[in-house]
Amino acid sequence: MKEKKQSFSWFYNKRHNRRGTLWGERFKSVMVENGETLINCLAYIDLNPLRDGIVSRPEEYRWNSLGYHLQAENKDQFLSTDFGLIEFMVKTYISHL
């Protein structure tokens, strides 16, 4: 992500004859180690349009997974409905053996 942001900043600055960063803060990464953390991350992402006042209910925003599932009825099975938890469940099961 850092490389993408730096490359785009360089391109944009060169094109518009400017200097400096384009982004307000640095990219932040967080290690997702268990299913609960993943669910919290997904909820954070799906609730952003609501927090920003773009929609009055999160499912009204088509461009997140919740909106896509409800509005497009997951046409062509484009998104996984297990939310990535199968991998976590398998790891948890194996670690308990």
Coordinates of N, CA and C in Angstrom, one line a residue:
M1 N 0.8 -1.2 0.0 CA 0.0 0.0 0.0 C 0.9 1.2 0.0
K2 N 1.9 1.2 0.8 CA 2.9 2.3 0.8 C 3.4 2.7 -0.5
E3 N 3.8 1.7 -1.3 CA 4.4 1.9 -2.6 C 3.3 2.5 -3.6
K4 N 2.1 2.0 -3.5 CA 1.0 2.6 -4.3 C 0.8 4.1 -4.0
K5 N 0.7 4.4 -2.7 CA 0.5 5.8 -2.3 C 1.7 6.7 -2.7
Q6 N 2.9 6.2 -2.6 CA 4.1 7.0 -2.9 C 4.1 7.2 -4.5
S7 N 3.8 6.1 -5.2 CA 3.9 6.2 -6.7 C 2.8 7.2 -7.2
F8 N 1.6 7.1 -6.6 CA 0.6 8.1 -7.0 C 0.9 9.5 -6.6
S9 N 1.4 9.7 -5.4 CA 1.8 11.0 -5.0 C 2.9 11.6 -5.9
W10 N 3.9 10.8 -6.3 CA 4.9 11.3 -7.2 C 4.3 11.7 -8.5
F11 N 3.4 10.8 -9.1 CA 2.8 11.1 -10.4 C 1.9 12.4 -10.3
Y12 N 1.1 12.5 -9.3 CA 0.2 13.6 -9.1 C 1.0 14.9 -9.0
N13 N 2.0 14.9 -8.1 CA 2.8 16.1 -7.8 C 3.5 16.5 -9.1
K14 N 4.1 15.6 -9.9 CA 4.8 15.9 -11.1 C 3.8 16.6 -12.1
R15 N 2.7 16.0 -12.2 CA 1.7 16.4 -13.2 C 1.1 17.8 -12.8
H16 N 1.0 18.1 -11.5 CA 0.4 19.4 -11.1 C 1.4 20.4 -10.6
N17 N 2.7 20.0 -10.8 CA 3.8 20.9 -10.4 C 3.7 21.3 -8.9
R18 N 3.6 20.3 -8.1 CA 3.5 20.6 -6.6 C 4.4 19.6 -5.9
R19 N 4.6 19.8 -4.6 CA 5.4 19.0 -3.7 C 4.6 18.6 -2.5
G20 N 5.1 17.6 -1.8 CA 4.5 17.2 -0.5 C 3.6 16.0 -0.6
T21 N 3.0 15.6 0.5 CA 2.2 14.4 0.5 C 0.8 14.8 0.2
L22 N 0.0 13.8 -0.3 CA -1.4 13.9 -0.6 C -2.3 13.4 0.5
W23 N -1.7 12.6 1.4 CA -2.5 11.9 2.3 C -2.4 12.5 3.7
G24 N -3.5 12.5 4.4 CA -3.5 13.1 5.8 C -2.7 12.3 6.8
E25 N -2.7 11.0 6.7 CA -2.0 10.2 7.7 C -1.4 9.0 7.0
R26 N -0.5 8.3 7.7 CA 0.1 7.2 7.1 C -0.8 6.0 7.1
F27 N -0.5 5.1 6.2 CA -1.2 3.8 6.1 C -1.0 3.0 7.3
K28 N -2.0 2.4 7.9 CA -1.9 1.6 9.1 C -2.3 0.2 8.8
S29 N -1.5 -0.7 9.2 CA -1.8 -2.1 9.1 C -2.0 -2.7 10.5
V30 N -2.9 -3.7 10.6 CA -3.2 -4.3 11.8 C -3.2 -5.8 11.6
M31 N -2.6 -6.6 12.4 CA -2.6 -8.1 12.3 C -3.9 -8.6 12.7
V32 N -4.6 -9.3 11.9 CA -5.9 -10.0 12.2 C -5.6 -11.4 12.6
E33 N -5.7 -11.7 13.9 CA -5.3 -13.0 14.4 C -6.4 -14.0 14.7
N34 N -7.6 -13.4 14.8 CA -8.7 -14.3 15.2 C -10.0 -13.9 14.5
G35 N -11.0 -14.7 14.5 CA -12.3 -14.4 13.9 C -13.0 -13.2 14.4
E36 N -12.9 -12.9 15.7 CA -13.5 -11.8 16.3 C -12.9 -10.5 15.8
T37 N -11.6 -10.4 15.6 CA -11.0 -9.2 15.1 C -11.4 -9.0 13.6
L38 N -11.5 -10.1 12.9 CA -12.0 -10.0 11.5 C -13.4 -9.5 11.4
I39 N -14.3 -9.9 12.3 CA -15.7 -9.5 12.3 C -15.7 -8.0 12.6
N40 N -14.9 -7.5 13.6 CA -14.8 -6.1 13.9 C -14.3 -5.3 12.8
C41 N -13.3 -5.8 12.0 CA -12.8 -5.0 10.9 C -13.9 -4.9 9.8
L42 N -14.6 -6.0 9.5 CA -15.6 -6.0 8.5 C -16.7 -5.0 8.9
A43 N -17.1 -5.0 10.2 CA -18.2 -4.1 10.7 C -17.7 -2.7 10.5
Y44 N -16.4 -2.4 10.8 CA -15.9 -1.0 10.7 C -16.0 -0.6 9.3
I45 N -15.6 -1.4 8.3 CA -15.7 -1.1 6.9 C -17.1 -0.8 6.4
D46 N -18.0 -1.8 6.8 CA -19.4 -1.7 6.4 C -20.1 -0.5 7.0
L47 N -19.7 0.0 8.1 CA -20.3 1.1 8.8 C -19.8 2.5 8.4
N48 N -18.7 2.5 7.7 CA -18.1 3.8 7.3 C -19.0 4.7 6.5
P49 N -19.8 4.2 5.5 CA -20.7 5.1 4.8 C -21.8 5.7 5.7
L50 N -22.2 5.0 6.7 CA -23.2 5.5 7.7 C -22.5 6.6 8.5
R51 N -21.3 6.4 9.0 CA -20.6 7.4 9.8 C -20.4 8.7 9.0
D52 N -20.1 8.5 7.7 CA -19.8 9.7 6.9 C -21.1 10.4 6.4
G53 N -22.2 9.8 6.7 CA -23.5 10.5 6.4 C -23.9 10.2 4.9
I54 N -23.3 9.3 4.2 CA -23.6 9.0 2.8 C -25.0 8.3 2.8
V55 N -25.3 7.4 3.7 CA -26.5 6.7 3.8 C -27.1 6.7 5.2
S56 N -28.4 6.4 5.3 CA -29.0 6.4 6.7 C -28.9 5.0 7.3
R57 N -28.7 4.0 6.4 CA -28.6 2.6 6.9 C -27.4 1.9 6.1
P58 N -26.6 1.2 6.8 CA -25.4 0.6 6.1 C -25.7 -0.2 4.9
E59 N -26.8 -0.9 4.9 CA -27.2 -1.8 3.7 C -27.6 -1.0 2.5
E60 N -27.8 0.3 2.6 CA -28.2 1.1 1.5 C -26.9 1.4 0.6
Y61 N -25.7 1.3 1.1 CA -24.5 1.6 0.4 C -24.1 0.3 -0.4
R62 N -24.3 0.4 -1.7 CA -24.1 -0.8 -2.6 C -22.6 -1.2 -2.7
W63 N -21.7 -0.2 -2.4 CA -20.3 -0.5 -2.7 C -19.5 -1.1 -1.5
N64 N -20.2 -1.6 -0.5 CA -19.6 -2.4 0.5 C -20.2 -3.8 0.5
S65 N -19.6 -4.7 1.2 CA -20.1 -6.1 1.1 C -21.5 -6.3 1.6
L66 N -21.9 -5.6 2.7 CA -23.2 -5.7 3.2 C -24.3 -5.2 2.2
G67 N -24.0 -4.1 1.6 CA -24.9 -3.6 0.6 C -25.0 -4.4 -0.7
Y68 N -23.8 -5.0 -1.1 CA -23.8 -5.8 -2.2 C -24.6 -7.1 -2.0
H69 N -24.4 -7.7 -0.8 CA -25.1 -8.9 -0.5 C -26.6 -8.7 -0.5
L70 N -27.1 -7.6 0.0 CA -28.5 -7.4 0.1 C -29.1 -6.8 -1.2
Q71 N -28.4 -5.9 -1.9 CA -29.0 -5.3 -3.1 C -28.9 -6.2 -4.3
A72 N -27.7 -6.8 -4.5 CA -27.5 -7.7 -5.6 C -27.7 -9.1 -5.4
E73 N -28.1 -9.5 -4.2 CA -28.3 -10.8 -3.7 C -27.1 -11.7 -4.1
N74 N -25.9 -11.2 -4.0 CA -24.7 -11.9 -4.2 C -24.7 -12.6 -5.6
K75 N -25.1 -11.9 -6.6 CA -25.2 -12.4 -7.9 C -23.9 -13.0 -8.3
D76 N -23.9 -14.2 -8.9 CA -22.7 -14.9 -9.4 C -21.8 -15.3 -8.2
Q77 N -22.3 -15.3 -7.0 CA -21.4 -15.7 -5.8 C -20.1 -14.9 -5.8
F78 N -20.2 -13.6 -6.1 CA -19.0 -12.8 -6.2 C -18.3 -12.6 -4.9
L79 N -19.0 -12.5 -3.8 CA -18.4 -12.4 -2.5 C -18.7 -13.7 -1.7
S80 N -17.7 -14.0 -0.8 CA -17.8 -15.1 0.1 C -18.8 -14.8 1.2
T81 N -19.6 -15.7 1.5 CA -20.6 -15.4 2.6 C -20.1 -16.0 4.0
D82 N -18.9 -16.6 4.0 CA -18.4 -17.2 5.2 C -17.5 -16.1 5.9
F83 N -17.3 -15.0 5.3 CA -16.5 -13.8 5.8 C -15.1 -14.2 6.2
G84 N -14.6 -15.3 5.6 CA -13.2 -15.7 5.9 C -13.0 -16.4 7.2
L85 N -14.1 -16.8 7.8 CA -14.1 -17.4 9.1 C -13.7 -18.9 9.0
I86 N -14.0 -19.5 7.8 CA -13.7 -21.0 7.7 C -12.2 -21.2 8.0
E87 N -11.3 -20.4 7.5 CA -9.9 -20.5 7.7 C -9.6 -20.4 9.2
F88 N -10.2 -19.5 9.9 CA -10.0 -19.3 11.3 C -10.5 -20.5 12.1
M89 N -11.7 -21.0 11.7 CA -12.3 -22.2 12.4 C -11.4 -23.4 12.2
V90 N -10.8 -23.6 11.0 CA -9.9 -24.7 10.8 C -8.7 -24.6 11.6
K91 N -8.1 -23.4 11.7 CA -6.9 -23.2 12.5 C -7.2 -23.5 14.0
T92 N -8.3 -23.0 14.4 CA -8.7 -23.2 15.8 C -8.9 -24.6 16.1
Y93 N -9.6 -25.3 15.2 CA -9.8 -26.8 15.4 C -8.5 -27.5 15.5
I94 N -7.6 -27.2 14.6 CA -6.3 -27.9 14.5 C -5.5 -27.6 15.8
S95 N -5.5 -26.4 16.2 CA -4.8 -26.0 17.4 C -5.3 -26.7 18.7
H96 N -6.6 -27.1 18.7 CA -7.2 -27.8 19.8 C -6.9 -29.3 19.8
L97 N -6.4 -29.8 18.7 CA -6.1 -31.3 18.6 C -5.0 -31.7 19.5

